[in-house]
mmCIF file of C-alpha atoms in Angstrom:
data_model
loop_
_atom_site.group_PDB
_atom_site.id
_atom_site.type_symbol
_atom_site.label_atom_id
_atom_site.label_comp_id
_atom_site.label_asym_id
_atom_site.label_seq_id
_atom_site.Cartn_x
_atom_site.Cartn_y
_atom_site.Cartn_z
ATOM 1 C CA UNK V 1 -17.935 -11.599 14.554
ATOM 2 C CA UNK V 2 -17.300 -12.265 11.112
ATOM 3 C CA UNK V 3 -13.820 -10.032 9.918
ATOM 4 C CA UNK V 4 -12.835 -9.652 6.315
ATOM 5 C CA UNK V 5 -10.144 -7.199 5.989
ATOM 6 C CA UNK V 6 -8.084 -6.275 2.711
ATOM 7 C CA UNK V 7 -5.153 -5.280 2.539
ATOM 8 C CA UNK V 8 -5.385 -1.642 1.104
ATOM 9 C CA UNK V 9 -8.012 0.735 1.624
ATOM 10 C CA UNK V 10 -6.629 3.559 -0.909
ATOM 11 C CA UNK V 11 -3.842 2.374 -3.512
ATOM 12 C CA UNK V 12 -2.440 4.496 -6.399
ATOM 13 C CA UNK V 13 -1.202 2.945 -8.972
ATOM 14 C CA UNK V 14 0.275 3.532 -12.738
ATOM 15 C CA UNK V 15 -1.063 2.201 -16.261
ATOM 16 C CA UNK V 16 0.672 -1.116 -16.649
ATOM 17 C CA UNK V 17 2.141 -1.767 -13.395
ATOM 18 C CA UNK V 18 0.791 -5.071 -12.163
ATOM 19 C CA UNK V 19 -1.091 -4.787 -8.484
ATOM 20 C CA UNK V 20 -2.366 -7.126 -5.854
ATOM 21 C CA UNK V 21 -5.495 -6.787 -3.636
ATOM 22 C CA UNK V 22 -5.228 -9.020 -0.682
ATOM 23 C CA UNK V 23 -8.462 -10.395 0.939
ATOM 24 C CA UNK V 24 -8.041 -12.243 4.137
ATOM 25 C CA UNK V 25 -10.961 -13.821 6.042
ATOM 26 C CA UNK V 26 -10.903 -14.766 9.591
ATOM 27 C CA UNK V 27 -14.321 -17.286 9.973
ATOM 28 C CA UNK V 28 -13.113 -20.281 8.085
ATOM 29 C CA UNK V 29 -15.251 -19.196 4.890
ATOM 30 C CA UNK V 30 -15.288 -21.398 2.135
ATOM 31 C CA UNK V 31 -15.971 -19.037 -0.373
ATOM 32 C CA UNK V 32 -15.023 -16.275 -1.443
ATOM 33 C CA UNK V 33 -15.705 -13.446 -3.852
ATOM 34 C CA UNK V 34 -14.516 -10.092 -5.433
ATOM 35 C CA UNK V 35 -16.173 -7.224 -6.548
ATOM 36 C CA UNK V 36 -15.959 -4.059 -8.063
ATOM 37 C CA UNK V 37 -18.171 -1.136 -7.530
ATOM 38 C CA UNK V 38 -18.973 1.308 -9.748
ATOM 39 C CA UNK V 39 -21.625 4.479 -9.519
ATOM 40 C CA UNK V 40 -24.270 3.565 -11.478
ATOM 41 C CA UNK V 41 -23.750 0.188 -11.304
ATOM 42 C CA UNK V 42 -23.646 -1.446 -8.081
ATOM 43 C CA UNK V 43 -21.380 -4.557 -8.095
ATOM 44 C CA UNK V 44 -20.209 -6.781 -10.623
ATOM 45 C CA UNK V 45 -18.820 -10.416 -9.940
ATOM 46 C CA UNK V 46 -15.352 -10.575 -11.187
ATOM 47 C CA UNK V 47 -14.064 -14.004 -9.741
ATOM 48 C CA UNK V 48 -14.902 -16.327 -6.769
ATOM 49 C CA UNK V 49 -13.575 -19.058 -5.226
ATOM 50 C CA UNK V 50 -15.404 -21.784 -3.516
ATOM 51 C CA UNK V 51 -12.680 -23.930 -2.000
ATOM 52 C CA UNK V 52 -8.614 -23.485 -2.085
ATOM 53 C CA UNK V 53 -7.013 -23.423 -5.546
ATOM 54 C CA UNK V 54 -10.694 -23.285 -6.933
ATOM 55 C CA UNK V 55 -11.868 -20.158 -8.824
ATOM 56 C CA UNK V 56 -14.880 -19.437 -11.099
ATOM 57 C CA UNK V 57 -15.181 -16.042 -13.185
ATOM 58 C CA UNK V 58 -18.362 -14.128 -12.302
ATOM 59 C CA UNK V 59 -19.433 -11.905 -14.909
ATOM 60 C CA UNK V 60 -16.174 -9.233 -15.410
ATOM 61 C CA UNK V 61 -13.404 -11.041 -15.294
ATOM 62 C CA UNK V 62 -11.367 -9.633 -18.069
ATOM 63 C CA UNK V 63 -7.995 -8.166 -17.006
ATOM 64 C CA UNK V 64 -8.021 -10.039 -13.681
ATOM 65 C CA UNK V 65 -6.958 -12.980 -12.376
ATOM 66 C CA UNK V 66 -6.995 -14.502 -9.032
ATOM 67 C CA UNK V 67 -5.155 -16.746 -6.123
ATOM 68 C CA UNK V 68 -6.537 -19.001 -3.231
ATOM 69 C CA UNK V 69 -3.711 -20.590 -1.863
ATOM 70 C CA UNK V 70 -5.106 -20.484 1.201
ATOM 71 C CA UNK V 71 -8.512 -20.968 2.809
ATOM 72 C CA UNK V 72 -8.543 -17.537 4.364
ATOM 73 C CA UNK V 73 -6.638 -15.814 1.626
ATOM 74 C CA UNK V 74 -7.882 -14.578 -1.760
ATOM 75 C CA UNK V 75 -6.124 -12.293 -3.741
ATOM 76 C CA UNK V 76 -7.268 -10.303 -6.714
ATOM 77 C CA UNK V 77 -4.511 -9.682 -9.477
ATOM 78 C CA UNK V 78 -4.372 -6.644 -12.312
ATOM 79 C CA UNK V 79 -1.391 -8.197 -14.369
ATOM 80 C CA UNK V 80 -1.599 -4.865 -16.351
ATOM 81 C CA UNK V 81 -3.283 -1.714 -14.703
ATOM 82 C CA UNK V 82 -5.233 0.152 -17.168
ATOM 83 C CA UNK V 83 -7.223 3.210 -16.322
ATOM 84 C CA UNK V 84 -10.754 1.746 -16.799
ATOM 85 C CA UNK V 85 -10.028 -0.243 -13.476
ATOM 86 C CA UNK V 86 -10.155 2.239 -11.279
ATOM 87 C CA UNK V 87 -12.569 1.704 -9.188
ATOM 88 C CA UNK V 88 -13.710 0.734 -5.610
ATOM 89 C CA UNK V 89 -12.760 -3.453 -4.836
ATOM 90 C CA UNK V 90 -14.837 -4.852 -2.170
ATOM 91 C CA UNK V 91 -14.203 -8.647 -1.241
ATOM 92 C CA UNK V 92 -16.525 -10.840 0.314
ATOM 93 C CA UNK V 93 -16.896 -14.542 1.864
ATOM 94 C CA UNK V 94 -19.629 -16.819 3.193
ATOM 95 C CA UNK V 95 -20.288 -20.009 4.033
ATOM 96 C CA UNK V 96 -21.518 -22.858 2.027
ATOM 97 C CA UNK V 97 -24.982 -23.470 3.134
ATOM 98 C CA UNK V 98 -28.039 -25.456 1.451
ATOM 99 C CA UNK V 99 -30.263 -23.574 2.930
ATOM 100 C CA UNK V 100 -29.845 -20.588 0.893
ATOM 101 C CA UNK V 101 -29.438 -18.696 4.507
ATOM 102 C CA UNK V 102 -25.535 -17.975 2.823
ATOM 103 C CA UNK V 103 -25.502 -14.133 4.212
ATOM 104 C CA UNK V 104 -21.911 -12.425 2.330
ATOM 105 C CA UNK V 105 -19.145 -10.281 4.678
ATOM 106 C CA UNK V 106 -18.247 -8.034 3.268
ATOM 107 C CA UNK V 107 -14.495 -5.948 3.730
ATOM 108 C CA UNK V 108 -14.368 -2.213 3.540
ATOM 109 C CA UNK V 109 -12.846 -2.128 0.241
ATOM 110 C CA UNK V 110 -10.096 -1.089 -1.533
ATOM 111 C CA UNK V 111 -10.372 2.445 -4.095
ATOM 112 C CA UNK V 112 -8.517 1.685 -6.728
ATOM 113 C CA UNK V 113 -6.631 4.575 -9.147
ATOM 114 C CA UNK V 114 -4.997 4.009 -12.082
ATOM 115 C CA UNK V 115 -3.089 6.940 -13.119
ATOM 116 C CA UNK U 1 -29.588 -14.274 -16.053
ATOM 117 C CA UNK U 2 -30.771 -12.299 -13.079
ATOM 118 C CA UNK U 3 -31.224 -8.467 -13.045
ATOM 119 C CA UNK U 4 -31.737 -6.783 -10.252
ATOM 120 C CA UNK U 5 -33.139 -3.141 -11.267
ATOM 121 C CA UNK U 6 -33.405 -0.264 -8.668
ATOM 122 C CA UNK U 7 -34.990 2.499 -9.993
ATOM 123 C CA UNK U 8 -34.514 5.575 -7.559
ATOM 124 C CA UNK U 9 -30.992 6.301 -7.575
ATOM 125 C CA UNK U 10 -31.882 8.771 -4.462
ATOM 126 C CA UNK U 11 -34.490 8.930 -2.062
ATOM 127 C CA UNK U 12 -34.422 11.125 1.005
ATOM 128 C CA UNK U 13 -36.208 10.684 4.293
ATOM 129 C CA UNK U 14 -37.648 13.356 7.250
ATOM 130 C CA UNK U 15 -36.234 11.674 10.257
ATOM 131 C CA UNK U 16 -38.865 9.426 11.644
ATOM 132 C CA UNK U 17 -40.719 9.087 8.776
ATOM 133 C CA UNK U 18 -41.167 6.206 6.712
ATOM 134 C CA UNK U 19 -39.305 5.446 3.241
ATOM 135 C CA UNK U 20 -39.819 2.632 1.030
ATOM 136 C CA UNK U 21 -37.084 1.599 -1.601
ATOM 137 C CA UNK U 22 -38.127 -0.047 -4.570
ATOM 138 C CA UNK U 23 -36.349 -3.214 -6.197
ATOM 139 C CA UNK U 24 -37.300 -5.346 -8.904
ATOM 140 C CA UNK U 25 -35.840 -8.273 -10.484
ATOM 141 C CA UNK U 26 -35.792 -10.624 -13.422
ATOM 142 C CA UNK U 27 -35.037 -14.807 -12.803
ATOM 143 C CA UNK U 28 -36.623 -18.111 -14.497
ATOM 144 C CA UNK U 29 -36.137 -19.754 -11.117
ATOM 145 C CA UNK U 30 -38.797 -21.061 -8.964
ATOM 146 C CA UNK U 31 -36.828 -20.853 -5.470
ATOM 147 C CA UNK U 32 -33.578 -18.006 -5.120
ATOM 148 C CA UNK U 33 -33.396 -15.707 -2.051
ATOM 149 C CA UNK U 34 -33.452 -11.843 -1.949
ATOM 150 C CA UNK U 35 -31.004 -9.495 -0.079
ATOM 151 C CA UNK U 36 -31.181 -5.870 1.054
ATOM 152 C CA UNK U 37 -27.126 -4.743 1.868
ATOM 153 C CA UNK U 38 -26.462 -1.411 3.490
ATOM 154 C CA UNK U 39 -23.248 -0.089 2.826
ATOM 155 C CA UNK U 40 -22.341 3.621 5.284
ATOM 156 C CA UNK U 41 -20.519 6.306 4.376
ATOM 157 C CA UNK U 42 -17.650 3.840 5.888
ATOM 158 C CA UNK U 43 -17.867 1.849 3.229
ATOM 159 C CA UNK U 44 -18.620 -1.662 4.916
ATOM 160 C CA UNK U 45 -21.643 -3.584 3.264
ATOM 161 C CA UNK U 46 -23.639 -4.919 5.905
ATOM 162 C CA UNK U 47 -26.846 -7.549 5.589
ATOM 163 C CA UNK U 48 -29.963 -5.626 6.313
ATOM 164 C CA UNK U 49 -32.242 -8.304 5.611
ATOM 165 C CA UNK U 50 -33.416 -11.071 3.597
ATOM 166 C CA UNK U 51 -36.399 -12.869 2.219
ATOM 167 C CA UNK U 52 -36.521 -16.730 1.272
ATOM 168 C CA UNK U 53 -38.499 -16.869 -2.435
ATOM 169 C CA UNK U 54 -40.320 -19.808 -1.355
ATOM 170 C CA UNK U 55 -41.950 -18.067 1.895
ATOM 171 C CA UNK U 56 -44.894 -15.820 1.908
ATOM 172 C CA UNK U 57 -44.240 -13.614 4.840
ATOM 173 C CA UNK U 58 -42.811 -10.673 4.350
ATOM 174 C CA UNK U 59 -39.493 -11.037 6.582
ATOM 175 C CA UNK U 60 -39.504 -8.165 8.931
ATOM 176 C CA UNK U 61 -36.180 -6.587 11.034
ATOM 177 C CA UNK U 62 -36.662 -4.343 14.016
ATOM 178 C CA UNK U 63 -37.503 -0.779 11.738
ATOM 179 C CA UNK U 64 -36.893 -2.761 8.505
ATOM 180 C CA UNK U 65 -39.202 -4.834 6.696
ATOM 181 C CA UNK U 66 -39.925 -5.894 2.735
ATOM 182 C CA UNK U 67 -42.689 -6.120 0.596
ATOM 183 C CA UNK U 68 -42.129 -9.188 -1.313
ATOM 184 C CA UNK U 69 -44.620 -9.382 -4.720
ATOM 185 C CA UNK U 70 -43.158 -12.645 -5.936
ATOM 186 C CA UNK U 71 -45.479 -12.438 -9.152
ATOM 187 C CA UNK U 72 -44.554 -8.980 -9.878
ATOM 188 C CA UNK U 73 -40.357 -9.598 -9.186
ATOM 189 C CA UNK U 74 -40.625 -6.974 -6.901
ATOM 190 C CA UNK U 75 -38.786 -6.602 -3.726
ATOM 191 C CA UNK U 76 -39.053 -3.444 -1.817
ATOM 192 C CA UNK U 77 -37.219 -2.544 1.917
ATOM 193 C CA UNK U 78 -39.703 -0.377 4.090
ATOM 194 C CA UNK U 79 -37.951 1.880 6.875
ATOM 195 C CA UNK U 80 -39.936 2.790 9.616
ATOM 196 C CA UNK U 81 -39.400 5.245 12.395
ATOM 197 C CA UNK U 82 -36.178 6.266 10.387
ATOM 198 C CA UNK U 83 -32.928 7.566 11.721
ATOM 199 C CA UNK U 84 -29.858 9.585 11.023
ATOM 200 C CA UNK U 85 -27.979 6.417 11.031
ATOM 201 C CA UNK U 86 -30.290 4.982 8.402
ATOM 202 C CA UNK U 87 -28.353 7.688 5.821
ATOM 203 C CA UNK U 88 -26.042 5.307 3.173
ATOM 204 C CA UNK U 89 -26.095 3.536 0.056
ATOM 205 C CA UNK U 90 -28.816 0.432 0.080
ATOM 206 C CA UNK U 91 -28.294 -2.456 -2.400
ATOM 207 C CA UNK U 92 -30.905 -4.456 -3.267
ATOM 208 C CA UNK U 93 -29.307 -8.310 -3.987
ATOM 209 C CA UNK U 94 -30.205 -11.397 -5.687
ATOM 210 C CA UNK U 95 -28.475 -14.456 -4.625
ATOM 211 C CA UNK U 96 -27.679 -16.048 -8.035
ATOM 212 C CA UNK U 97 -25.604 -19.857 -8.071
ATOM 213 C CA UNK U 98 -22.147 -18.339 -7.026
ATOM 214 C CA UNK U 99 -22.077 -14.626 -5.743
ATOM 215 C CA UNK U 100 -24.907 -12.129 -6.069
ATOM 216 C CA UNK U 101 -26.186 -9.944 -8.139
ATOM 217 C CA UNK U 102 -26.919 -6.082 -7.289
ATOM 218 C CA UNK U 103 -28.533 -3.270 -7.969
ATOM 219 C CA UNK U 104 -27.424 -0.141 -8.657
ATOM 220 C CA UNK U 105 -27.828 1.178 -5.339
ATOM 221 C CA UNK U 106 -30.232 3.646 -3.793
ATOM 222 C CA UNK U 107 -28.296 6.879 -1.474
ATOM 223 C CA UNK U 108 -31.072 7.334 1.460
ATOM 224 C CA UNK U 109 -30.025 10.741 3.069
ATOM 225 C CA UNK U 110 -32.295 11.508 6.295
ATOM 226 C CA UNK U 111 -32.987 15.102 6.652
ATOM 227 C CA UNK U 112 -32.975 16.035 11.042
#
């Protein structure tokens, strides 16, 4: 089976402090993707990465960056926590696959608070 | 780009009764592939099922199956026979060039 674990599943943080989500993957994924989850809102693309050292904003990436130094690692970076990113991370990888048949695993997510 | 609208923000179910969940969807593309995601109290998305744009049959899963109006952009998950596991958060996904994009989620709670 497919494993995607991260490295946090409840974090506390302060406004400003810089923080780290860590997203490993153990079925040789080539890419891979983080979210954020909202209520409301479902989830919003805010980076992926489709091979090491590669990354592509999705649609929020404002006040994030990201690392892929390794295939099975991608990390999600806040260089300065602000309140309006609390919130529930998921990360995600799959396959790359012509077919379309590129099904996402998912991790069980990291809730977020920015005090 | 693609929306994926889901406009019942809660539905609830009698156990072993059937529940549709609606989904539509806005793309320009011809060929693109549909997701329902489950996601449990747990927190853990899983895959429920999917549909391939370019088929005609509705894909069907054990309990779960969609309605797939390709015309009409909709997308809707039937549930069938349903169960107290059944209870969580379903996503309705469209698989856009990198990543996805999701609905807002629908909370299915399944009344014993």
């Amino acid at each position: 089976d497919v494993k995607v674990t991260q490295s946090s599943r409840y974090l506390v943080k302060r406004t400003g402090e810089k923080v780290f989500l860590e997203c490993v993957q153990d079925m040789d994924h080539e890419n891979m993707f983080w979210y954020r989850q909202d209520p409301g809102l479902g989830l919003r693309l805010i980076y992926f990465s489709y091979d090491v050292k590669m990354k592509e904003k999705g649609d929020i990436p404002e006040g994030y960056s990201v690392s892929r130094e390794k295939k099975e690692r991608f990390s999600l970076i806040l260089e300065s926590a602000s309140t309006n990113q609390t919130s529930m991370y998921l990360c995600a990888s799959s396959l790359i696959r012509t077919d379309g048949h590129n099904e996402q695993f998912f991790g069980p997510g990291t809730r977020l608070t920015v005090l | 780009a693609q929306t994926v609208t889901q406009s019942q923000p809660e539905m609830s179910v009698q156990e072993a009764e059937t529940v549709t969940l609606s989904c539509t969807y806005d793309t320009s593309e011809s060929d693109y592939y549909l997701f329902w995601y489950k996601q449990p109290p747990s927190r853990q998305m899983i895959l429920v099922i999917r549909q391939e744009a370019y088929k005609q049959q509705n894909a069907t899963e054990n309990r779960f199956s969609v309605n797939f109006q390709k015309a009409a952009k909709s997308f809707s998950l039937k549930i069938s026979d349903s169960q107290l596991g059944d209870a969580a958060m379903y996503f309705c996904a469209y698989r856009a060039r990198f990543g996805m994009r999701f609905g807002a989620g629908t909370r299915l709670t399944v009344k014993p």
